[in-house]
Short mmCIF file of C-alpha atoms and ligand atoms in Angstrom, two decimals:
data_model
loop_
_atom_site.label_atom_id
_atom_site.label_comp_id
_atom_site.label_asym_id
_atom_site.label_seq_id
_atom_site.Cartn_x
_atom_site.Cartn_y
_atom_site.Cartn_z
CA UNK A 29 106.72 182.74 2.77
CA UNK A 30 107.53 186.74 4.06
CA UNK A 31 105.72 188.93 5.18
CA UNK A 32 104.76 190.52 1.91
CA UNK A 33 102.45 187.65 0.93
CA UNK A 34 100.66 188.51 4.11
CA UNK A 35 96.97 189.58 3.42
CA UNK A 36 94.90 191.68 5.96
CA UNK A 37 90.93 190.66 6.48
CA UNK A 38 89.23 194.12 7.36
CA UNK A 39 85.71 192.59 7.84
CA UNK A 40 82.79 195.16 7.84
CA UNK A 41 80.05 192.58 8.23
CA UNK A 42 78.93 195.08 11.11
CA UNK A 43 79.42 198.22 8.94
CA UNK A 44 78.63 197.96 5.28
CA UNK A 45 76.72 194.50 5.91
CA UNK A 46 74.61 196.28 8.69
CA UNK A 47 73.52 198.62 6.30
CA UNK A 48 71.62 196.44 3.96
CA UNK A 49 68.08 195.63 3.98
CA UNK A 50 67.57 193.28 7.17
CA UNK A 51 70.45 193.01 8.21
CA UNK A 52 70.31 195.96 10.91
CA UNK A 53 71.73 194.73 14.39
CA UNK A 54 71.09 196.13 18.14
CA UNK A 55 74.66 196.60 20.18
CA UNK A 56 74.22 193.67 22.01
CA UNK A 57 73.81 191.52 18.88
CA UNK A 58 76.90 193.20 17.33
CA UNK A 59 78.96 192.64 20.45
CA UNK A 60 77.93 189.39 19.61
CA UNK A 61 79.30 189.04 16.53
CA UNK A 62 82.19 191.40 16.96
CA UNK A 63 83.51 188.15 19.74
CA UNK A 64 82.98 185.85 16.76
CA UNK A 65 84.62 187.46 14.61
CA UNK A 66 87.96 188.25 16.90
CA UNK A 67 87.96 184.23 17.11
CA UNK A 68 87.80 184.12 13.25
CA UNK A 69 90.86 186.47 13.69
CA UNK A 70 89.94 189.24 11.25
CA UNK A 71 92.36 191.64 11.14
CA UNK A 72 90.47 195.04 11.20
CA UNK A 73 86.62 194.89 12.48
CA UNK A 74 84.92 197.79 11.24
CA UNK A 75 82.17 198.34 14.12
CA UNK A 76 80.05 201.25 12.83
CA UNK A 77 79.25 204.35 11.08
CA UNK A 78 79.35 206.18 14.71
CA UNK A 79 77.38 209.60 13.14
CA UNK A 80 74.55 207.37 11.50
CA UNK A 81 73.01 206.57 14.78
CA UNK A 82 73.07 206.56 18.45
CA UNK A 83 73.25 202.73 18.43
CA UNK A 84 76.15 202.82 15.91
CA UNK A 85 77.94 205.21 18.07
CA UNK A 86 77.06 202.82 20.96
CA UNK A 87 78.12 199.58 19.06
CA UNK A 88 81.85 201.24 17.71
CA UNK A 89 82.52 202.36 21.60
CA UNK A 90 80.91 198.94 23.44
CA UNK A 91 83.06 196.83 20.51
CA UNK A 92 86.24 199.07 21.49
CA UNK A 93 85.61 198.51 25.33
CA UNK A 94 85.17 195.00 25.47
CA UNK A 95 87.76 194.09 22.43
CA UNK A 96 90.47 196.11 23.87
CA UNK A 97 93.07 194.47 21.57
CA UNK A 98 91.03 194.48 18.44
CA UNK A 99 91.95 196.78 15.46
CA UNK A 100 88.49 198.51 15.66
CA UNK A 101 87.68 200.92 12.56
CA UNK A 102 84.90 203.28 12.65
CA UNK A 103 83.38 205.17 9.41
CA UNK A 104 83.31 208.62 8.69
CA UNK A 105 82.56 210.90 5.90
CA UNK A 106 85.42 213.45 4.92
CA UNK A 107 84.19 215.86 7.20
CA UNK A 108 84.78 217.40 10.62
CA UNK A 109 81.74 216.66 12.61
CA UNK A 110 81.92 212.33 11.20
CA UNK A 111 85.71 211.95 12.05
CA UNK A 112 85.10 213.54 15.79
CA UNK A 113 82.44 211.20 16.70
CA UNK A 114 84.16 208.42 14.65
CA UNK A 115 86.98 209.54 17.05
CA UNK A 116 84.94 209.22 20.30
CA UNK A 117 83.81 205.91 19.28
CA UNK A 118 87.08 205.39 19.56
CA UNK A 119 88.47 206.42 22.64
CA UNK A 120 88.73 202.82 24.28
CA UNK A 121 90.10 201.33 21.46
CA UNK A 122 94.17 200.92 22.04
CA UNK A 123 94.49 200.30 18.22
CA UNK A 124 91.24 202.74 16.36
CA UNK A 125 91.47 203.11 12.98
CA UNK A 126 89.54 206.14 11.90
CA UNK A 127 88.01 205.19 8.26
CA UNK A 128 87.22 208.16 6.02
CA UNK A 129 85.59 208.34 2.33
CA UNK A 130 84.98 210.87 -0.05
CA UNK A 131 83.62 210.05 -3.55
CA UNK A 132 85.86 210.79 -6.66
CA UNK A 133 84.15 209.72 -10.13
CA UNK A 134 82.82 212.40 -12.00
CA UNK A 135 79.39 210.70 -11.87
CA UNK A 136 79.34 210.96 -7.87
CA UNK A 137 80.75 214.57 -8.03
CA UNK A 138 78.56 216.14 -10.51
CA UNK A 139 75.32 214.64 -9.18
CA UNK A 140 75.67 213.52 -5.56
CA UNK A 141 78.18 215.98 -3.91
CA UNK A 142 77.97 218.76 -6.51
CA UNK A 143 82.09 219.40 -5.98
CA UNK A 144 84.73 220.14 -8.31
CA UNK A 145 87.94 217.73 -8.51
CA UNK A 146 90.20 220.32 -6.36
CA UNK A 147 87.23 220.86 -3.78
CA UNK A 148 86.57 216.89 -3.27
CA UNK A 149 91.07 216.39 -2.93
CA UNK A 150 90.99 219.30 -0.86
CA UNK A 151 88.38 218.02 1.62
CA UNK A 152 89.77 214.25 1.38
CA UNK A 153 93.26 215.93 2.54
CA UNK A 154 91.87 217.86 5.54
CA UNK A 155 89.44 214.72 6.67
CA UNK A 156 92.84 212.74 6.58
CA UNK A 157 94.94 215.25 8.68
CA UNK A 158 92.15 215.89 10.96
CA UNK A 159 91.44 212.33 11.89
CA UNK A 160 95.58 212.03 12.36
CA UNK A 161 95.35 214.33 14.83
CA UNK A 162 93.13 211.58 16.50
CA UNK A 163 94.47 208.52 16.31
CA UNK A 164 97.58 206.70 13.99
CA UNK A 165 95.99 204.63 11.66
CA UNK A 166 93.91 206.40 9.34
CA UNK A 167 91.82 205.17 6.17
CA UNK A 168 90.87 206.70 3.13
CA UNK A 169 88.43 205.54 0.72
CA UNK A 170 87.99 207.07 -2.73
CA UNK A 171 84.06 205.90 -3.34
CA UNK A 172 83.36 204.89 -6.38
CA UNK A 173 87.14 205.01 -7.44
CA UNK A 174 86.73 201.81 -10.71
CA UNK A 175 84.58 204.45 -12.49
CA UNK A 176 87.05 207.49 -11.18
CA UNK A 177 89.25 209.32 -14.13
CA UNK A 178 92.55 206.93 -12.68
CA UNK A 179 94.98 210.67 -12.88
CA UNK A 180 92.98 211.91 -10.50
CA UNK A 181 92.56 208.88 -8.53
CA UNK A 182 96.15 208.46 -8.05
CA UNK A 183 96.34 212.34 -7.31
CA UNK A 184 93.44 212.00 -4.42
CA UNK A 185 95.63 209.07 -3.13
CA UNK A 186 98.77 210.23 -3.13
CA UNK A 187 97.82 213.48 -1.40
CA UNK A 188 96.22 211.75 0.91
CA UNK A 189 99.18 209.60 2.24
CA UNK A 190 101.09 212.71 2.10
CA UNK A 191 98.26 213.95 4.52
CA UNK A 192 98.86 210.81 6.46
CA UNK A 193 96.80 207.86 5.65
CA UNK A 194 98.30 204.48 5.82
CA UNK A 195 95.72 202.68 3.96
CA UNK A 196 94.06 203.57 0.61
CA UNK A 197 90.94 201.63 0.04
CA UNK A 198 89.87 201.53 -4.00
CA UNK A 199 86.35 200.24 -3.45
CA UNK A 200 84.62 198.88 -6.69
CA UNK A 201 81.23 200.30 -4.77
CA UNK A 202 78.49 199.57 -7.64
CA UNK A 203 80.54 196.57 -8.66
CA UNK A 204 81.43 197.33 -12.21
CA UNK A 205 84.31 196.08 -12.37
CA UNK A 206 85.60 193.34 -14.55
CA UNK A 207 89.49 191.10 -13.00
CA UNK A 208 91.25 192.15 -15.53
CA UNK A 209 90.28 195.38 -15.36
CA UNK A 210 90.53 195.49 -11.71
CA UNK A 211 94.28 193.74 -11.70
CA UNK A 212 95.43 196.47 -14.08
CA UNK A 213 93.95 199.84 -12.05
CA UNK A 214 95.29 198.47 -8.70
CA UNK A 215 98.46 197.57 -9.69
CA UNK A 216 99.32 201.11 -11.31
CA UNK A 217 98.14 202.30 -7.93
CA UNK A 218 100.08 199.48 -5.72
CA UNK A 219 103.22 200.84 -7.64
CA UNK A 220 102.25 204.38 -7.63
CA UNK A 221 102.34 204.30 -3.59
CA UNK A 222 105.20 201.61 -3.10
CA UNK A 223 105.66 201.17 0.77
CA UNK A 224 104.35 204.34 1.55
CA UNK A 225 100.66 202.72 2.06
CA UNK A 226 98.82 199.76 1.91
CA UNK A 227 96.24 198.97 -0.90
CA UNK A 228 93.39 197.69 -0.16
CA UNK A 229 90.13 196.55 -2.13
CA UNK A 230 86.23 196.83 -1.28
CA UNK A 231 84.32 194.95 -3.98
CA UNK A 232 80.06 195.33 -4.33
CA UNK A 233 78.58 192.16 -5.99
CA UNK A 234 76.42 193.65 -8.52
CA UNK A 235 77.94 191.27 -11.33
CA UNK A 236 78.78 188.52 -9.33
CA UNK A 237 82.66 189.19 -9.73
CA UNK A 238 83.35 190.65 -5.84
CA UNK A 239 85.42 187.27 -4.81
CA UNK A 240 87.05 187.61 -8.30
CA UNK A 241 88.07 191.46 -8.65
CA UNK A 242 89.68 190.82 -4.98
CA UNK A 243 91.33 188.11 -5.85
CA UNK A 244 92.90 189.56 -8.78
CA UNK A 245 93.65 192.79 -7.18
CA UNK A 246 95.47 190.51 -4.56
CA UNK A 247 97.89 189.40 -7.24
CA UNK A 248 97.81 193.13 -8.48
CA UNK A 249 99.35 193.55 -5.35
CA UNK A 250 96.43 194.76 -2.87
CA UNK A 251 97.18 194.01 0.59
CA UNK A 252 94.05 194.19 2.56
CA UNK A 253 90.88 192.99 1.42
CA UNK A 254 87.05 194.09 2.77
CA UNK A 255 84.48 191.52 2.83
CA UNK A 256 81.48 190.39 4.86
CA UNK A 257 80.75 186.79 6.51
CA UNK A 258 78.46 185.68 4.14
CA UNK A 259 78.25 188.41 1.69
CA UNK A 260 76.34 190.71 3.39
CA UNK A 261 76.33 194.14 2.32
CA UNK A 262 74.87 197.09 -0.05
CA UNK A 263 72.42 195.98 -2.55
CA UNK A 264 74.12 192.37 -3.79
CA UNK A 265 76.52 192.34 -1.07
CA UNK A 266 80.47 192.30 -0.71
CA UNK A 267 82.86 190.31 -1.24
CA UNK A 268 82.43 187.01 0.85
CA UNK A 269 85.42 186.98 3.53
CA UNK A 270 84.78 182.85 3.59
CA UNK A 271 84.98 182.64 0.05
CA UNK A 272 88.39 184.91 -0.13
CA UNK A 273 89.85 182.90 2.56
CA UNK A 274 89.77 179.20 1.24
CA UNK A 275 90.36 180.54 -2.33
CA UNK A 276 93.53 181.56 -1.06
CA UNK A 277 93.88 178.44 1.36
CA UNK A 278 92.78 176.11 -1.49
CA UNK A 279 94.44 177.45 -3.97
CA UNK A 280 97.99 178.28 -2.06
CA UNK A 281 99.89 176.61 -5.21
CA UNK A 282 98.95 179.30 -7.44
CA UNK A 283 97.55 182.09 -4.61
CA UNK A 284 100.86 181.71 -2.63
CA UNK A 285 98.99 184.52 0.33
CA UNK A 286 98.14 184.06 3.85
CA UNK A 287 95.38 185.45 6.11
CA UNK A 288 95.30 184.96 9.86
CA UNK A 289 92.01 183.16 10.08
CA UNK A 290 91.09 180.67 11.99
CA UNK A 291 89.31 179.30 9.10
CA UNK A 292 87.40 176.07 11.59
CA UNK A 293 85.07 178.83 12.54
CA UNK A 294 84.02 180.30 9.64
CA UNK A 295 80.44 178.04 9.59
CA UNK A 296 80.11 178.91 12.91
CA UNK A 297 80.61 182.59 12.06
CA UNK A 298 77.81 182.39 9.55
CA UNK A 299 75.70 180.56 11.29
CA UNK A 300 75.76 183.12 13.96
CA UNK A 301 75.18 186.11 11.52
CA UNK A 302 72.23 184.17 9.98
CA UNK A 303 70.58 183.93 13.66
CA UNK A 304 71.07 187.19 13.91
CA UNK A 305 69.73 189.16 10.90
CA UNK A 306 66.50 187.99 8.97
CA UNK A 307 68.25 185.85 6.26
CA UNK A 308 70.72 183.14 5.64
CA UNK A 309 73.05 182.40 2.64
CA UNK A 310 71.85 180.53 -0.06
CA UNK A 311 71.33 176.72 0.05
CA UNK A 312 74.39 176.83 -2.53
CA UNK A 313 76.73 179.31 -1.26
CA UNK A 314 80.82 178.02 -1.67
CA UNK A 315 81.78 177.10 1.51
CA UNK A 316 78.61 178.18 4.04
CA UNK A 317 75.48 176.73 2.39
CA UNK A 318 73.66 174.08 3.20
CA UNK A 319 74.38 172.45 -0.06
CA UNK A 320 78.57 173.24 -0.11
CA UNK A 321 79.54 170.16 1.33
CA UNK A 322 76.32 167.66 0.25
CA UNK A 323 76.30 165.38 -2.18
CA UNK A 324 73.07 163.81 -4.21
CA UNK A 325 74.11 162.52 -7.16
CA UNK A 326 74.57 158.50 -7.18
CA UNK A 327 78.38 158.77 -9.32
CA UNK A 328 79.31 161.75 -6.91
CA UNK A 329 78.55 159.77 -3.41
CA UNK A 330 80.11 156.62 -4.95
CA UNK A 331 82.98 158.37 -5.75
CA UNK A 332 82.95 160.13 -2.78
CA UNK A 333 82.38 156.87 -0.09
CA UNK A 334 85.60 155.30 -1.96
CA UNK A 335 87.25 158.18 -1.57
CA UNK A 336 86.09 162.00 -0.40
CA UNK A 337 88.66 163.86 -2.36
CA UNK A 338 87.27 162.65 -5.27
CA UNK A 339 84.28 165.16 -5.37
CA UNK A 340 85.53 167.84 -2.30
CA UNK A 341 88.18 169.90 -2.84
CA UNK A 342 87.96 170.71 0.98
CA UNK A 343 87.36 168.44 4.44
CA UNK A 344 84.57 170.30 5.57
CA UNK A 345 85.61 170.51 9.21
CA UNK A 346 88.71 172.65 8.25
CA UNK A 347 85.70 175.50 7.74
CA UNK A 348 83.98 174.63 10.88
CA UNK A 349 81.08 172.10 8.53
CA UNK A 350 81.00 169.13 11.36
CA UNK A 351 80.59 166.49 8.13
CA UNK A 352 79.38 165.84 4.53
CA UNK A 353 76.26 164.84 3.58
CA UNK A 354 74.81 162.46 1.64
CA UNK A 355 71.93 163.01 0.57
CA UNK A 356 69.12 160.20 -0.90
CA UNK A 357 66.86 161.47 -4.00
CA UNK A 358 66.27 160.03 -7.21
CA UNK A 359 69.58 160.93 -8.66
CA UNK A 360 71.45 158.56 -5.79
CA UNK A 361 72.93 154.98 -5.88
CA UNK A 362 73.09 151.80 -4.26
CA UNK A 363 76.19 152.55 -2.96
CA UNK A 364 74.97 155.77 -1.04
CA UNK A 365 71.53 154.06 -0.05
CA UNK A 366 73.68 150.85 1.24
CA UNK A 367 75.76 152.96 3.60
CA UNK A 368 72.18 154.52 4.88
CA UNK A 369 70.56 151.52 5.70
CA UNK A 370 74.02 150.19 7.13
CA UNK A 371 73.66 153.79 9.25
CA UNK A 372 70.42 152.98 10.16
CA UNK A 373 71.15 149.44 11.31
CA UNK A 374 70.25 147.32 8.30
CA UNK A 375 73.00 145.21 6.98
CA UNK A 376 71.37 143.89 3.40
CA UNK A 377 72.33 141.39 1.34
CA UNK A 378 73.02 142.00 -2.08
CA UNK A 379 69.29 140.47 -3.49
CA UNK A 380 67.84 142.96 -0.27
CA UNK A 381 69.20 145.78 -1.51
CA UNK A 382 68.34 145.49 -5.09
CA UNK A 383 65.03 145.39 -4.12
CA UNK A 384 64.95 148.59 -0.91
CA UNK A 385 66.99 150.71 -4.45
CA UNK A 386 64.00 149.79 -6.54
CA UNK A 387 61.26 150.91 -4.06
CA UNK A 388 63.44 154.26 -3.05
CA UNK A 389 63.80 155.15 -6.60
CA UNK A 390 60.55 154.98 -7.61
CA UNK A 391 59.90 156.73 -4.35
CA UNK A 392 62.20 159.50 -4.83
CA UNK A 393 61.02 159.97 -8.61
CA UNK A 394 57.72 161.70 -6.89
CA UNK A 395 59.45 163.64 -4.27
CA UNK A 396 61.89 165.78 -3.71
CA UNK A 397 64.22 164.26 -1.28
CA UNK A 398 63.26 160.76 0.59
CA UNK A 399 63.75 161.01 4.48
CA UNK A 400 65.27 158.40 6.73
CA UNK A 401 61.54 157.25 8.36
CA UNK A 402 60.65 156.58 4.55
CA UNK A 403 63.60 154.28 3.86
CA UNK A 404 63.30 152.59 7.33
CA UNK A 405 59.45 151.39 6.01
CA UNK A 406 60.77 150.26 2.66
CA UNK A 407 63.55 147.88 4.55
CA UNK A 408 61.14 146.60 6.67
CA UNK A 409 59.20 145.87 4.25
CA UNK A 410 61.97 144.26 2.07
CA UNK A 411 63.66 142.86 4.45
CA UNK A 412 60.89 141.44 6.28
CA UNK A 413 63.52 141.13 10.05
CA UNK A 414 64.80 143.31 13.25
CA UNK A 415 68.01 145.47 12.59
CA UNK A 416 71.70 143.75 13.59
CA UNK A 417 72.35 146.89 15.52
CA UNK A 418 69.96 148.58 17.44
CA UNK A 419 66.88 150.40 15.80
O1 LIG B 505 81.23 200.75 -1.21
C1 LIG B 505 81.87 201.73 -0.77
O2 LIG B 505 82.43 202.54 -1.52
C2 LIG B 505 81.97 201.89 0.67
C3 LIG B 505 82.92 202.92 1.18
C4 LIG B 505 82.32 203.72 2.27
C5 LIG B 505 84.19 202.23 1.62
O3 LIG B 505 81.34 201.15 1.40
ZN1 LIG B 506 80.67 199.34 0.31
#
C-alpha cells in the first residue's frame, strides 16, 4: 500500500468537542487527554481556540510544552488579533499548525458576517499569509462550505493555497450533507488542488451521516479526516474518530486506507473522555458502548460460544474492550446460561439444567436483566449440592 492511501486523524475532541454543552475541560484535564490521545497516535491534536479563553490559551501552550513532538493545531478566526494568539499558543510547539476559518455560504455571509464574496476571499487570503508568517503548516477552513456556491468555494480555496495553506478543510458544519453528495463536491475539489494541498473533511452529525460523508469523501479522495473520541462536538457531534478508524480497519478489502492508530486504546480513550466531561456514549455506540461487544440474544450467544466470528465482526481487544459479554435475560439460551453456571462453578447435568433454564426464564420474563446472585439461588435450589470448583 503507498503512501497515498495514507489517511491523517486530526482529532479536535479538545477543540470542537470542548465546545459542546458539558463537555468543557480545565488544562489539567485536557493535558490529560491530550497524553491519551498521542498514545492513540492521532495525527494532528487540535488543543484550543487560544482567543476564546484564558484557559484555552493555557491548554494550546501547556499541550505544546509537554507534547513537544505532537502536531499541535490551534483555532483562529480569519483575523489578525485570533492567528497572533493562536500563534503564541504556539510557540513551544516544534510542529504548530495554525488553523484558520472564515465562513463562505451565502447564508453565513449575508446574515452572520454581513460580507460580500470578494471581502470574505480577501480576508481568508490575508489570515492565511499572516499566520505563514508564523509558523509552516497552516489550515484553512471554509465554514459551512456543503451549502457554499462550489465556484466560489474552489476560488476561496485555491487562493488560499496560493496564499500558503497546506490543508483545506471542507467542513459539512450543520451536517447537511448527504455521501453521495459529499463524494461528488470533494472530489471536484481533491482534483481542483492536485498535490498542491491536502483535503480534508469536518463532518457535524445533525443527520446521522458524519461517519458516512467522511468515509465517502475518503474515497473522493480527502486525505485527512476531523473527528472526536466519541462523537463529541457541536450540537449532535462530529464524526466519531473510533468509528472512522475500524470502518477503515474492518473494511480494508473495500476501504484499502490506513491511519496510524493504535486502535487497542481507543476504549481506553473513551473511557477517559467520559470521566472527564459529564456524559458517556450511548449504551449502543459501534465500537465504545457498553452494548458494542454484548450479546443477549439466546441464537446470537450460541452462535457466538461455537464460534465468536459468527456474530462479531471485530475481537474486541483489538479496540482496547478487555472481552465480550454475555449477557442473561429472557431472550438467552441454555447454551449461554450453561457456560454461566459452568463460570460460576456449577457443572449441571443435562435434567439440572433444564430445570435452572426454566426458573431463569420465567425469572427474566419480569425483569430486565437477571444478575449472577439470582442464578446462583436458582442452582442451589435445583441442584440441591456444593459447586465442583470453588464458590
Ligand atoms: O464545523 C465547523 O465548520 C468548524 C470549523 C471551525 C472547522 O468547526
Ligand atoms: Zn465543527
Amino acid at each position: 500500500m503507498n503512501n497515498h492511501n495514507r489517511v491523517l486523524i486530526f482529532d479536535t475532541t479538545l477543540r470542537d468537542g470542548e465546545q459542546s454543552p458539558g463537555c468543557s475541560m480545565t488544562v489539567d484535564e485536557k493535558l490529560r487527554m491530550a497524553a491519551k490521545l498521542v498514545e492513540l497516535g492521532v495525527d494532528i491534536l487540535e488543543a484550543g481556540f487560544p482567543i476564546a479563553s484564558d484557559g484555552d490559551f493555557q491548554a494550546v501552550r501547556r499541550i505544546a510544552e509537554e507534547f513537544p513532538e505532537a502536531r499541535v493545531a490551534a483555532l483562529a478566526r480569519a483575523c489578525t488579533v485570533d492567528i497572533e494568539r493562536a500563534a503564541r499558543s504556539l510557540e513551544p510547539c516544534r510542529r504548530p499548525r495554525i488553523h484558520t476559518f472564515i465562513a463562505t455560504s451565502d447564508i453565513h455571509l449575508k446574515y452572520k458576517l454581513r460580507k460580500s464574496r470578494q471581502q470574505v476571499l480577501d480576508e481568508a487570503v490575508a489570515a492565511v499569509e499572516l499566520a505563514r508568517r508564523y509558523v509552516d503548516d497552516v489550515e484553512f477552513s471554509a465554514e459551512d462550505a456543503t451549502r457554499t456556491d462550489p465556484d466560489y468555494l474552489e476560488q476561496v480555496s485555491l487562493a488560499t493555497i496560493e496564499a500558503g495553506a497546506s490543508t483545506v478543510n471542507l467542513p459539512d458544519t450543520v451536517g447537511y450533507s448527504i455521501p453521495s453528495e459529499h463524494a461528488a463536491l470533494i472530489g471536484r475539489m481533491v482534483k481542483s488542488f492536485g498535490d498542491r494541498a491536502i483535503v480534508s473533511v469536518h463532518c457535524h452529525d445533525d443527520l446521522g451521516l458524519a461517519v458516512a460523508n467522511s468515509l465517502a469523501a475518503v474515497q473522493a479522495g480527502a486525505r485527512q479526516v476531523e473527528c472526536t473520541i466519541n462523537g463529541i462536538g457541536e450540537r449532535a457531534g462530529n464524526c466519531s474518530l473510533e468509528e472512522i478508524v475500524m470502518a477503515m480497519r474492518v473494511r480494508r478489502d473495500l476501504l484499502p486506507f490506513e491511519t496510524g492508530i493504535v486502535t487497542e486504546q481507543l476504549y481506553p480513550a473513551s473511557k477517559l473522555l467520559t470521566e472527564l466531561i459529564t456524559f458517556g456514549p450511548q449504551p449502543n455506540k459501534a465500537i465504545v458502548g457498553e452494548n458494542a461487544f454484548a450479546h443477549e440474544a439466546g441464537i446470537h450467544q450460541d452462535g457466538f460460544l461455537k464460534e465468536r466470528t459468527t456474530y462479531e465482526i471485530m475481537d474486541p481487544r483489538s479496540v482496547g474492550v478487555p472481552e465480550s459479554r454475555l449477557v442473561l435475560g429472557k431472550h438467552s439460551g441454555r447454551h449461554a446460561l450453561h457456560k454461566r453456571c459452568a463460570d460460576l462453578g456449577y457443572e449441571l447435568t443435562r435434567e439440572e439444567l433444564e430445570e435452572v433454564y426454566r426458573r431463569f426464564i420465567a425469572l427474566a420474563d419480569r425483569k430486565k436483566g437477571v444478575r449472577n446472585e439470582e442464578i446462583l439461588v436458582i442452582v442451589r435450589e435445583v441442584a440441591g449440592r456444593l459447586p465442583v470448583a470453588g464458590d
